[in-house]
Amino acid sequence: MTDTAHRFDALTAEHMRAGGSWKWSTPGEWHGHGRSGLIGAFVAEMDYPVADAVADAVRASADGSRFGYLPDDWVADMAAATSAFWGDRFGWTPDPAWVRPVPDVLTAFTATVRHFTRPGSAILLPTPAYMPFLTVPAMLDRPLVQVPMARSGGRLVLDLDAIDRGFADGAGLLVLTNPHNPTGRVFDADELAAVAEVVERHGARVFADEIHAPLTFSGARHRPYATTSAAAAGHTITATSASKAWNTPGLKCGQVILSDAADAEHWTATGYLAEHGTATPGVLATTAAYRDARGWLDDVLAYLDGNRALLAAADLPGIDVTVPDGTYLAWLDARGLGLDEPPSAFFTREAGVVMTDGAACGEAGRGGMRLNIAMARPVLAEALDRIDAAVRLM
Ligand SMILES: Cc1ncc(COP(=O)(O)O)c(C=O)c1O
């Protein structure tokens, strides 16, 4: 943690409540707990104001009445900006023609399931997982197979044997979220290569959710799964978005990145409905984010890194804290406390800190919590103090 004040330090809980975000409005106005009242630390959005370039793009959209259907050249510009950003940051410069607009990553997921997997085939999901991946497959008439992550060397890793068995039993798709939500893991090259080998052996597919890629901290390196091997490129649909790293989920613009000629052709034939909901101002703002707001992102990453250091230094008795390598989400394993209720319920009531309950992330998440650390550092410090105090009063 640095001693130099940052402008984000001044963002108080009162300020956030007045601003109107889901994270701070759903918990309501409960001031029974210390200076900040009920602290919203669940849904994955940041408390930081957006980059000037992003705000300017939205303002220019309003000033120029750019609220019509999406022109091809704005899509092409956004695709070029996406490709250049990915090239500069992750060493993968996809063909802009293979970068397609979607409103969000969940739409990319539903389109992938519908159009790139066999009807009725199961979906493999390493757990704990981003919550909608547990519920959306049933909405698409697909069985879900939860594959609990394993522990190795103190970290959560993919259970390749279980993934292998899942494919052998007929599953058609693996959801690979990297950086991983909710554990913050960034998978290394060997793990990704091993996944590619298993998937390819079964003739299966990967939905590579890389929405958090720009939020990889300097100690780790994000490797796009599709670049793992030619085989991986051939079996992968990648989805990403500027919406996590630049804090714009309400602007409704994400990207599907195709990495195989036949897949690109199939997307052209089937992707219309998925692309249709993409918001025109969101496309313009996304172009501005990838192209003109890289400095803003670096500043946010440095600030989040300070928050990570604060978290790493916290001594929360009975709670095993996983400090993220990427994402602003930390995994708190509270099973050591022996609570007889979901830990998020306990800490909402006793600490006034609202986190995502691990059980919503799958069976393997039961007893854990997902803490969003993308808040002003003094508010995070207060949240950690209150969690600590609640445990000590048990
Ligand atoms: C891993 C992951 N995938 C997808 C999403 C949802 O993204 P979108 O709003 O683009 O659907 C989130 C949001 O938090 C996420 O963390």
Tab-separated table of C-alpha atoms and ligand atoms in Angstrom:
chain	number	residue	atom	x	y	z
A	1	MET	CA	0.000	0.000	0.000
A	2	THR	CA	1.385	3.402	-0.936
A	3	ASP	CA	1.211	6.422	1.335
A	4	THR	CA	0.450	8.830	-1.491
A	5	ALA	CA	-3.186	9.848	-1.625
A	6	HIS	CA	-5.036	8.873	-4.779
A	7	ARG	CA	-8.201	10.574	-6.005
A	8	PHE	CA	-10.106	7.296	-5.522
A	9	ASP	CA	-9.349	7.461	-1.782
A	10	ALA	CA	-11.948	10.205	-1.483
A	11	LEU	CA	-14.823	8.029	-2.767
A	12	THR	CA	-16.862	7.486	0.380
A	13	ALA	CA	-19.731	5.074	0.902
A	14	GLU	CA	-22.108	8.058	0.954
A	15	HIS	CA	-20.757	9.152	-2.419
A	16	MET	CA	-21.271	5.676	-3.864
A	17	ARG	CA	-24.820	5.433	-2.533
A	18	ALA	CA	-25.704	8.802	-4.018
A	19	GLY	CA	-24.230	7.721	-7.375
A	20	GLY	CA	-26.728	4.908	-7.886
A	21	SER	CA	-24.974	1.607	-8.552
A	22	TRP	CA	-26.391	-1.876	-8.011
A	23	LYS	CA	-23.523	-2.665	-5.661
A	24	TRP	CA	-24.435	0.181	-3.318
A	25	SER	CA	-28.200	0.420	-3.779
A	26	THR	CA	-29.324	-3.182	-3.316
A	27	PRO	CA	-27.956	-3.442	0.215
A	28	GLY	CA	-30.059	-0.391	1.088
A	29	GLU	CA	-29.446	2.336	3.574
A	30	TRP	CA	-28.374	0.617	6.711
A	31	HIS	CA	-26.205	2.695	8.947
A	32	GLY	CA	-26.065	0.416	11.925
A	33	HIS	CA	-22.491	-0.491	11.095
A	34	GLY	CA	-19.770	2.104	11.470
A	35	ARG	CA	-18.930	5.058	9.325
A	36	SER	CA	-19.844	3.597	5.934
A	37	GLY	CA	-23.078	1.766	6.731
A	38	LEU	CA	-23.619	-1.422	4.760
A	39	ILE	CA	-20.635	-1.876	2.423
A	40	GLY	CA	-21.475	-3.253	-1.048
A	41	ALA	CA	-18.774	-5.746	-2.044
A	42	PHE	CA	-20.643	-8.288	-4.137
A	43	VAL	CA	-21.420	-7.623	-7.846
A	44	ALA	CA	-18.374	-7.204	-10.106
A	45	GLU	CA	-18.301	-3.514	-10.815
A	46	MET	CA	-15.787	-0.964	-9.594
A	47	ASP	CA	-16.489	2.108	-7.519
A	48	TYR	CA	-14.210	4.256	-9.692
A	49	PRO	CA	-15.479	6.915	-12.120
A	50	VAL	CA	-14.912	5.957	-15.762
A	51	ALA	CA	-12.050	7.222	-17.921
A	52	ASP	CA	-12.469	10.653	-19.507
A	53	ALA	CA	-12.133	9.132	-22.991
A	54	VAL	CA	-15.029	6.770	-22.244
A	55	ALA	CA	-17.232	9.522	-20.797
A	56	ASP	CA	-16.383	11.758	-23.770
A	57	ALA	CA	-17.408	9.017	-26.204
A	58	VAL	CA	-20.780	8.645	-24.486
A	59	ARG	CA	-21.254	12.428	-24.415
A	60	ALA	CA	-20.343	12.640	-28.107
A	61	SER	CA	-22.911	9.913	-28.786
A	62	ALA	CA	-25.586	12.050	-27.152
A	63	ASP	CA	-24.424	15.285	-28.789
A	64	GLY	CA	-24.352	13.643	-32.203
A	65	SER	CA	-27.553	11.585	-31.744
A	66	ARG	CA	-25.508	8.431	-32.332
A	67	PHE	CA	-28.254	6.196	-31.025
A	68	GLY	CA	-29.209	4.507	-34.286
A	69	TYR	CA	-28.370	1.012	-35.481
A	70	LEU	CA	-24.705	0.144	-35.675
A	71	PRO	CA	-22.860	1.194	-38.822
A	72	ASP	CA	-20.315	-1.320	-40.129
A	73	ASP	CA	-17.421	1.129	-39.930
A	74	TRP	CA	-17.949	1.707	-36.171
A	75	VAL	CA	-17.934	-2.046	-35.662
A	76	ALA	CA	-14.741	-2.301	-37.727
A	77	ASP	CA	-13.136	0.484	-35.710
A	78	MET	CA	-14.033	-1.215	-32.431
A	79	ALA	CA	-12.715	-4.543	-33.744
A	80	ALA	CA	-9.431	-2.921	-34.788
A	81	ALA	CA	-9.081	-1.238	-31.377
A	82	THR	CA	-9.792	-4.555	-29.621
A	83	SER	CA	-7.282	-6.415	-31.758
A	84	ALA	CA	-4.570	-3.777	-31.233
A	85	PHE	CA	-5.114	-3.769	-27.455
A	86	TRP	CA	-4.950	-7.561	-27.287
A	87	GLY	CA	-1.870	-7.550	-29.473
A	88	ASP	CA	-0.066	-4.981	-27.343
A	89	ARG	CA	-1.068	-6.471	-23.993
A	90	PHE	CA	-1.320	-10.203	-24.594
A	91	GLY	CA	0.654	-10.843	-27.781
A	92	TRP	CA	-2.384	-11.943	-29.779
A	93	THR	CA	-3.549	-9.730	-32.636
A	94	PRO	CA	-6.675	-11.410	-33.949
A	95	ASP	CA	-7.898	-10.547	-37.423
A	96	PRO	CA	-10.322	-7.636	-36.804
A	97	ALA	CA	-12.755	-9.329	-39.181
A	98	TRP	CA	-12.959	-12.112	-36.589
A	99	VAL	CA	-13.750	-9.745	-33.716
A	100	ARG	CA	-17.518	-9.436	-33.548
A	101	PRO	CA	-19.745	-7.223	-31.377
A	102	VAL	CA	-22.142	-8.654	-28.802
A	103	PRO	CA	-23.927	-6.817	-26.014
A	104	ASP	CA	-22.188	-8.832	-23.321
A	105	VAL	CA	-20.280	-11.983	-22.524
A	106	LEU	CA	-23.395	-13.840	-21.416
A	107	THR	CA	-24.892	-13.350	-24.871
A	108	ALA	CA	-21.649	-14.667	-26.366
A	109	PHE	CA	-22.015	-17.698	-24.107
A	110	THR	CA	-25.618	-18.418	-25.085
A	111	ALA	CA	-24.783	-18.061	-28.789
A	112	THR	CA	-21.795	-20.395	-28.395
A	113	VAL	CA	-23.879	-23.028	-26.651
A	114	ARG	CA	-26.695	-22.789	-29.162
A	115	HIS	CA	-24.668	-22.706	-32.342
A	116	PHE	CA	-21.387	-24.456	-31.570
A	117	THR	CA	-22.398	-27.457	-29.446
A	118	ARG	CA	-24.660	-30.449	-29.959
A	119	PRO	CA	-28.249	-30.129	-28.743
A	120	GLY	CA	-28.555	-31.670	-25.291
A	121	SER	CA	-24.801	-32.083	-24.767
A	122	ALA	CA	-23.528	-31.282	-21.289
A	123	ILE	CA	-21.455	-28.263	-20.327
A	124	LEU	CA	-18.436	-28.686	-18.032
A	125	LEU	CA	-17.937	-25.901	-15.520
A	126	PRO	CA	-14.967	-25.725	-13.148
A	127	THR	CA	-16.282	-24.555	-9.785
A	128	PRO	CA	-16.443	-22.296	-7.888
A	129	ALA	CA	-17.601	-20.294	-10.913
A	130	TYR	CA	-19.163	-17.042	-12.050
A	131	MET	CA	-22.733	-17.492	-10.868
A	132	PRO	CA	-24.809	-17.316	-14.115
A	133	PHE	CA	-22.775	-20.152	-15.618
A	134	LEU	CA	-24.499	-22.384	-13.074
A	135	THR	CA	-28.012	-21.381	-14.042
A	136	VAL	CA	-27.946	-20.408	-17.732
A	137	PRO	CA	-27.191	-23.889	-19.183
A	138	ALA	CA	-30.557	-25.240	-17.960
A	139	MET	CA	-32.235	-22.277	-19.649
A	140	LEU	CA	-30.617	-23.488	-22.869
A	141	ASP	CA	-31.715	-27.093	-22.246
A	142	ARG	CA	-28.163	-28.206	-21.516
A	143	PRO	CA	-27.149	-30.345	-18.546
A	144	LEU	CA	-24.447	-28.777	-16.394
A	145	VAL	CA	-21.603	-30.783	-14.916
A	146	GLN	CA	-19.815	-29.033	-12.086
A	147	VAL	CA	-16.117	-29.880	-11.961
A	148	PRO	CA	-14.761	-28.793	-8.574
A	149	MET	CA	-11.303	-27.256	-8.818
A	150	ALA	CA	-8.557	-29.160	-7.036
A	151	ARG	CA	-5.901	-27.856	-4.633
A	152	SER	CA	-2.265	-28.099	-5.640
A	153	GLY	CA	0.652	-26.299	-4.020
A	154	GLY	CA	-1.761	-24.137	-2.041
A	155	ARG	CA	-3.647	-22.924	-5.112
A	156	LEU	CA	-6.856	-23.887	-6.837
A	157	VAL	CA	-6.205	-25.654	-10.125
A	158	LEU	CA	-8.304	-27.240	-12.870
A	159	ASP	CA	-9.058	-30.922	-12.286
A	160	LEU	CA	-8.028	-32.301	-15.676
A	161	ASP	CA	-8.951	-35.901	-14.886
A	162	ALA	CA	-12.477	-34.851	-13.999
A	163	ILE	CA	-12.676	-32.730	-17.162
A	164	ASP	CA	-11.470	-35.721	-19.158
A	165	ARG	CA	-14.171	-37.916	-17.587
A	166	GLY	CA	-16.816	-35.283	-18.269
A	167	PHE	CA	-15.960	-35.229	-21.956
A	168	ALA	CA	-15.785	-39.036	-22.056
A	169	ASP	CA	-19.353	-39.019	-20.703
A	170	GLY	CA	-20.466	-36.854	-23.629
A	171	ALA	CA	-20.003	-33.221	-22.615
A	172	GLY	CA	-19.372	-30.924	-25.550
A	173	LEU	CA	-18.108	-27.692	-24.030
A	174	LEU	CA	-15.786	-26.523	-21.277
A	175	VAL	CA	-16.265	-23.079	-19.803
A	176	LEU	CA	-12.786	-21.735	-19.139
A	177	THR	CA	-12.810	-18.419	-17.298
A	178	ASN	CA	-9.346	-16.884	-17.224
A	179	PRO	CA	-8.501	-14.815	-15.213
A	180	HIS	CA	-10.779	-16.849	-13.050
A	181	ASN	CA	-13.836	-15.506	-11.283
A	182	PRO	CA	-14.209	-15.965	-8.292
A	183	THR	CA	-10.718	-17.146	-7.307
A	184	GLY	CA	-8.660	-14.561	-9.216
A	185	ARG	CA	-6.329	-17.230	-10.587
A	186	VAL	CA	-4.511	-16.619	-13.868
A	187	PHE	CA	-3.786	-19.991	-15.413
A	188	ASP	CA	-0.246	-20.688	-16.554
A	189	ALA	CA	0.939	-21.969	-19.930
A	190	ASP	CA	1.266	-25.602	-18.827
A	191	GLU	CA	-2.261	-25.725	-17.452
A	192	LEU	CA	-3.699	-24.235	-20.625
A	193	ALA	CA	-1.718	-26.639	-22.816
A	194	ALA	CA	-2.987	-29.573	-20.758
A	195	VAL	CA	-6.585	-28.379	-21.156
A	196	ALA	CA	-6.114	-28.031	-24.908
A	197	GLU	CA	-4.819	-31.580	-25.146
A	198	VAL	CA	-7.811	-33.045	-23.306
A	199	VAL	CA	-10.373	-30.988	-25.216
A	200	GLU	CA	-8.843	-31.812	-28.578
A	201	ARG	CA	-8.659	-35.528	-27.779
A	202	HIS	CA	-12.428	-35.514	-27.286
A	203	GLY	CA	-13.238	-33.295	-30.259
A	204	ALA	CA	-14.879	-30.896	-27.839
A	205	ARG	CA	-14.938	-27.113	-27.500
A	206	VAL	CA	-13.943	-24.347	-25.136
A	207	PHE	CA	-15.803	-21.169	-24.331
A	208	ALA	CA	-12.893	-18.973	-23.218
A	209	ASP	CA	-14.279	-16.215	-21.019
A	210	GLU	CA	-11.446	-13.684	-20.859
A	211	ILE	CA	-13.447	-10.686	-19.735
A	212	HIS	CA	-11.031	-10.010	-16.865
A	213	ALA	CA	-7.865	-10.253	-19.002
A	214	PRO	CA	-7.004	-6.534	-18.880
A	215	LEU	CA	-7.161	-6.789	-15.070
A	216	THR	CA	-4.137	-9.087	-14.763
A	217	PHE	CA	-1.605	-7.834	-12.201
A	218	SER	CA	2.059	-7.476	-13.046
A	219	GLY	CA	3.133	-10.650	-11.223
A	220	ALA	CA	1.069	-12.799	-13.589
A	221	ARG	CA	0.688	-13.019	-17.342
A	222	HIS	CA	-2.546	-13.469	-19.230
A	223	ARG	CA	-2.241	-15.956	-22.071
A	224	PRO	CA	-5.230	-16.050	-24.426
A	225	TYR	CA	-6.355	-19.681	-24.458
A	226	ALA	CA	-6.859	-19.642	-28.237
A	227	THR	CA	-3.123	-18.989	-28.683
A	228	THR	CA	-2.176	-22.169	-26.792
A	229	SER	CA	-1.915	-24.238	-29.985
A	230	ALA	CA	-3.383	-24.515	-33.459
A	231	ALA	CA	-5.771	-27.109	-32.046
A	232	ALA	CA	-6.891	-24.704	-29.322
A	233	ALA	CA	-7.510	-21.956	-31.890
A	234	GLY	CA	-9.647	-24.449	-33.798
A	235	HIS	CA	-11.871	-25.431	-30.872
A	236	THR	CA	-12.271	-22.108	-29.066
A	237	ILE	CA	-14.749	-19.277	-29.016
A	238	THR	CA	-13.244	-16.421	-26.998
A	239	ALA	CA	-15.384	-13.762	-25.360
A	240	THR	CA	-14.225	-10.573	-23.753
A	241	SER	CA	-15.318	-7.019	-23.106
A	242	ALA	CA	-13.958	-3.698	-21.943
A	243	SER	CA	-16.785	-3.632	-19.438
A	244	LYS	CA	-14.933	-5.066	-16.409
A	245	ALA	CA	-11.620	-3.258	-16.800
A	246	TRP	CA	-13.142	0.092	-17.787
A	247	ASN	CA	-16.236	-0.311	-15.628
A	248	THR	CA	-18.931	-0.020	-18.288
A	249	PRO	CA	-21.216	-3.088	-18.039
A	250	GLY	CA	-24.288	-0.916	-18.567
A	251	LEU	CA	-23.023	0.222	-21.980
A	252	LYS	CA	-23.687	-3.199	-23.465
A	253	CYS	CA	-20.767	-3.959	-25.700
A	254	GLY	CA	-18.625	-7.086	-25.615
A	255	GLN	CA	-16.579	-8.962	-28.182
A	256	VAL	CA	-16.548	-12.470	-29.559
A	257	ILE	CA	-13.134	-13.333	-30.960
A	258	LEU	CA	-13.086	-16.168	-33.468
A	259	SER	CA	-9.894	-18.053	-34.192
A	260	ASP	CA	-10.872	-20.535	-36.878
A	261	ALA	CA	-12.054	-19.947	-40.443
A	262	ALA	CA	-14.932	-22.430	-40.286
A	263	ASP	CA	-16.075	-21.011	-36.947
A	264	ALA	CA	-15.963	-17.481	-38.351
A	265	GLU	CA	-18.113	-18.595	-41.256
A	266	HIS	CA	-20.534	-20.327	-38.905
A	267	TRP	CA	-20.714	-17.214	-36.726
A	268	THR	CA	-21.535	-15.131	-39.811
A	269	ALA	CA	-24.423	-17.510	-40.513
A	270	THR	CA	-25.751	-17.755	-36.951
A	271	GLY	CA	-24.543	-14.764	-34.929
A	272	TYR	CA	-26.993	-12.113	-36.103
A	273	LEU	CA	-29.323	-12.318	-33.143
A	274	ALA	CA	-26.443	-12.293	-30.669
A	275	GLU	CA	-24.884	-9.239	-32.281
A	276	HIS	CA	-28.148	-7.366	-32.635
A	277	GLY	CA	-28.413	-6.204	-29.016
A	278	THR	CA	-25.034	-4.453	-28.992
A	279	ALA	CA	-25.419	-0.784	-28.053
A	280	THR	CA	-24.080	1.819	-30.477
A	281	PRO	CA	-22.776	4.190	-27.743
A	282	GLY	CA	-21.218	1.153	-26.077
A	283	VAL	CA	-19.286	0.329	-29.244
A	284	LEU	CA	-17.987	3.904	-29.467
A	285	ALA	CA	-17.064	3.926	-25.772
A	286	THR	CA	-15.329	0.558	-26.100
A	287	THR	CA	-13.231	1.813	-28.995
A	288	ALA	CA	-12.229	4.798	-26.877
A	289	ALA	CA	-11.400	2.554	-23.903
A	290	TYR	CA	-9.121	0.169	-25.790
A	291	ARG	CA	-7.501	2.939	-27.807
A	292	ASP	CA	-7.397	6.044	-25.624
A	293	ALA	CA	-7.825	4.950	-22.005
A	294	ARG	CA	-4.892	2.619	-21.460
A	295	GLY	CA	-3.274	5.039	-19.034
A	296	TRP	CA	-6.482	5.123	-17.016
A	297	LEU	CA	-6.447	1.322	-16.870
A	298	ASP	CA	-2.839	1.267	-15.697
A	299	ASP	CA	-3.683	3.736	-12.953
A	300	VAL	CA	-6.638	1.576	-11.864
A	301	LEU	CA	-4.444	-1.531	-11.871
A	302	ALA	CA	-1.865	0.222	-9.688
A	303	TYR	CA	-4.599	1.312	-7.288
A	304	LEU	CA	-6.102	-2.175	-7.174
A	305	ASP	CA	-2.633	-3.525	-6.536
A	306	GLY	CA	-2.490	-1.342	-3.427
A	307	ASN	CA	-5.845	-2.790	-2.373
A	308	ARG	CA	-4.469	-6.278	-2.932
A	309	ALA	CA	-1.562	-5.454	-0.642
A	310	LEU	CA	-3.983	-4.278	2.029
A	311	LEU	CA	-5.922	-7.521	1.708
A	312	ALA	CA	-2.753	-9.616	1.791
A	313	ALA	CA	-1.689	-7.896	5.002
A	314	ALA	CA	-5.042	-8.464	6.722
A	315	ASP	CA	-5.076	-11.177	9.349
A	316	LEU	CA	-8.625	-12.512	9.368
A	317	PRO	CA	-8.797	-15.362	11.886
A	318	GLY	CA	-10.390	-18.552	10.547
A	319	ILE	CA	-10.576	-17.189	6.997
A	320	ASP	CA	-8.267	-18.364	4.248
A	321	VAL	CA	-7.796	-15.436	1.850
A	322	THR	CA	-6.857	-15.947	-1.806
A	323	VAL	CA	-5.325	-12.730	-3.119
A	324	PRO	CA	-6.134	-12.491	-6.847
A	325	ASP	CA	-3.495	-12.658	-9.629
A	326	GLY	CA	-6.078	-11.053	-11.886
A	327	THR	CA	-9.588	-9.583	-11.378
A	328	TYR	CA	-10.545	-7.430	-8.403
A	329	LEU	CA	-12.297	-10.388	-6.772
A	330	ALA	CA	-10.846	-12.123	-3.747
A	331	TRP	CA	-11.894	-15.557	-2.540
A	332	LEU	CA	-12.415	-15.856	1.208
A	333	ASP	CA	-12.729	-19.423	2.434
A	334	ALA	CA	-14.591	-19.180	5.736
A	335	ARG	CA	-15.080	-22.893	6.404
A	336	GLY	CA	-12.596	-22.648	9.251
A	337	LEU	CA	-15.119	-20.594	11.209
A	338	GLY	CA	-17.569	-23.503	11.471
A	339	LEU	CA	-20.586	-21.269	10.852
A	340	ASP	CA	-24.010	-22.889	10.763
A	341	GLU	CA	-25.287	-20.439	8.137
A	342	PRO	CA	-24.005	-19.144	4.786
A	343	PRO	CA	-20.967	-16.991	5.581
A	344	SER	CA	-22.244	-14.077	3.493
A	345	ALA	CA	-25.373	-13.951	5.677
A	346	PHE	CA	-23.215	-13.910	8.810
A	347	PHE	CA	-20.940	-11.127	7.568
A	348	THR	CA	-23.782	-9.030	6.180
A	349	ARG	CA	-25.453	-9.110	9.579
A	350	GLU	CA	-22.444	-8.987	11.878
A	351	ALA	CA	-19.992	-6.880	9.824
A	352	GLY	CA	-22.268	-4.986	7.438
A	353	VAL	CA	-20.166	-6.154	4.479
A	354	VAL	CA	-22.196	-7.622	1.612
A	355	MET	CA	-20.281	-10.289	-0.331
A	356	THR	CA	-21.341	-12.955	-2.824
A	357	ASP	CA	-21.962	-16.235	-1.070
A	358	GLY	CA	-19.736	-19.036	-2.302
A	359	ALA	CA	-22.652	-21.458	-2.615
A	360	ALA	CA	-23.941	-19.320	-5.505
A	361	CYS	CA	-20.670	-20.208	-7.274
A	362	GLY	CA	-21.379	-23.960	-7.091
A	363	GLU	CA	-21.115	-26.748	-4.534
A	364	ALA	CA	-17.350	-26.335	-4.373
A	365	GLY	CA	-17.841	-22.745	-3.269
A	366	ARG	CA	-19.964	-23.543	-0.225
A	367	GLY	CA	-18.430	-21.979	2.865
A	368	GLY	CA	-16.621	-19.337	0.838
A	369	MET	CA	-17.314	-15.752	-0.140
A	370	ARG	CA	-16.335	-13.501	-3.019
A	371	LEU	CA	-15.123	-10.086	-1.909
A	372	ASN	CA	-14.949	-7.281	-4.475
A	373	ILE	CA	-11.936	-5.117	-3.569
A	374	ALA	CA	-12.523	-2.449	-6.252
A	375	MET	CA	-13.486	0.248	-3.788
A	376	ALA	CA	-11.817	3.258	-2.213
A	377	ARG	CA	-8.940	2.018	-0.085
A	378	PRO	CA	-10.228	3.553	3.163
A	379	VAL	CA	-13.598	1.820	2.602
A	380	LEU	CA	-11.842	-1.486	1.950
A	381	ALA	CA	-9.793	-0.979	5.111
A	382	GLU	CA	-13.011	-0.441	7.044
A	383	ALA	CA	-14.600	-3.542	5.473
A	384	LEU	CA	-11.616	-5.685	6.447
A	385	ASP	CA	-11.594	-4.249	9.978
A	386	ARG	CA	-15.259	-5.044	10.370
A	387	ILE	CA	-14.858	-8.606	9.070
A	388	ASP	CA	-12.005	-9.043	11.521
A	389	ALA	CA	-14.029	-7.607	14.412
A	390	ALA	CA	-17.043	-9.815	13.606
A	391	VAL	CA	-14.869	-12.927	13.746
A	392	ARG	CA	-13.216	-11.911	16.996
A	393	LEU	CA	-16.631	-11.333	18.634
A	394	MET	CA	-17.939	-14.788	17.662
B	1	LIG	C1	-16.152	-14.132	-15.562
B	1	LIG	C2	-17.303	-13.277	-15.999
B	1	LIG	N1	-17.930	-13.562	-17.141
B	1	LIG	C3	-18.968	-12.831	-17.559
B	1	LIG	C4	-19.430	-11.764	-16.828
B	1	LIG	C5	-20.618	-11.009	-17.323
B	1	LIG	O1	-20.226	-10.150	-18.306
B	1	LIG	P1	-21.296	-9.427	-19.180
B	1	LIG	O2	-21.881	-8.331	-18.358
B	1	LIG	O3	-20.489	-8.918	-20.352
B	1	LIG	O4	-22.291	-10.464	-19.589
B	1	LIG	C6	-18.814	-11.427	-15.641
B	1	LIG	C7	-19.300	-10.322	-14.828
B	1	LIG	O5	-18.916	-10.137	-13.720
B	1	LIG	C8	-17.715	-12.197	-15.220
B	1	LIG	O6	-17.062	-11.919	-14.082
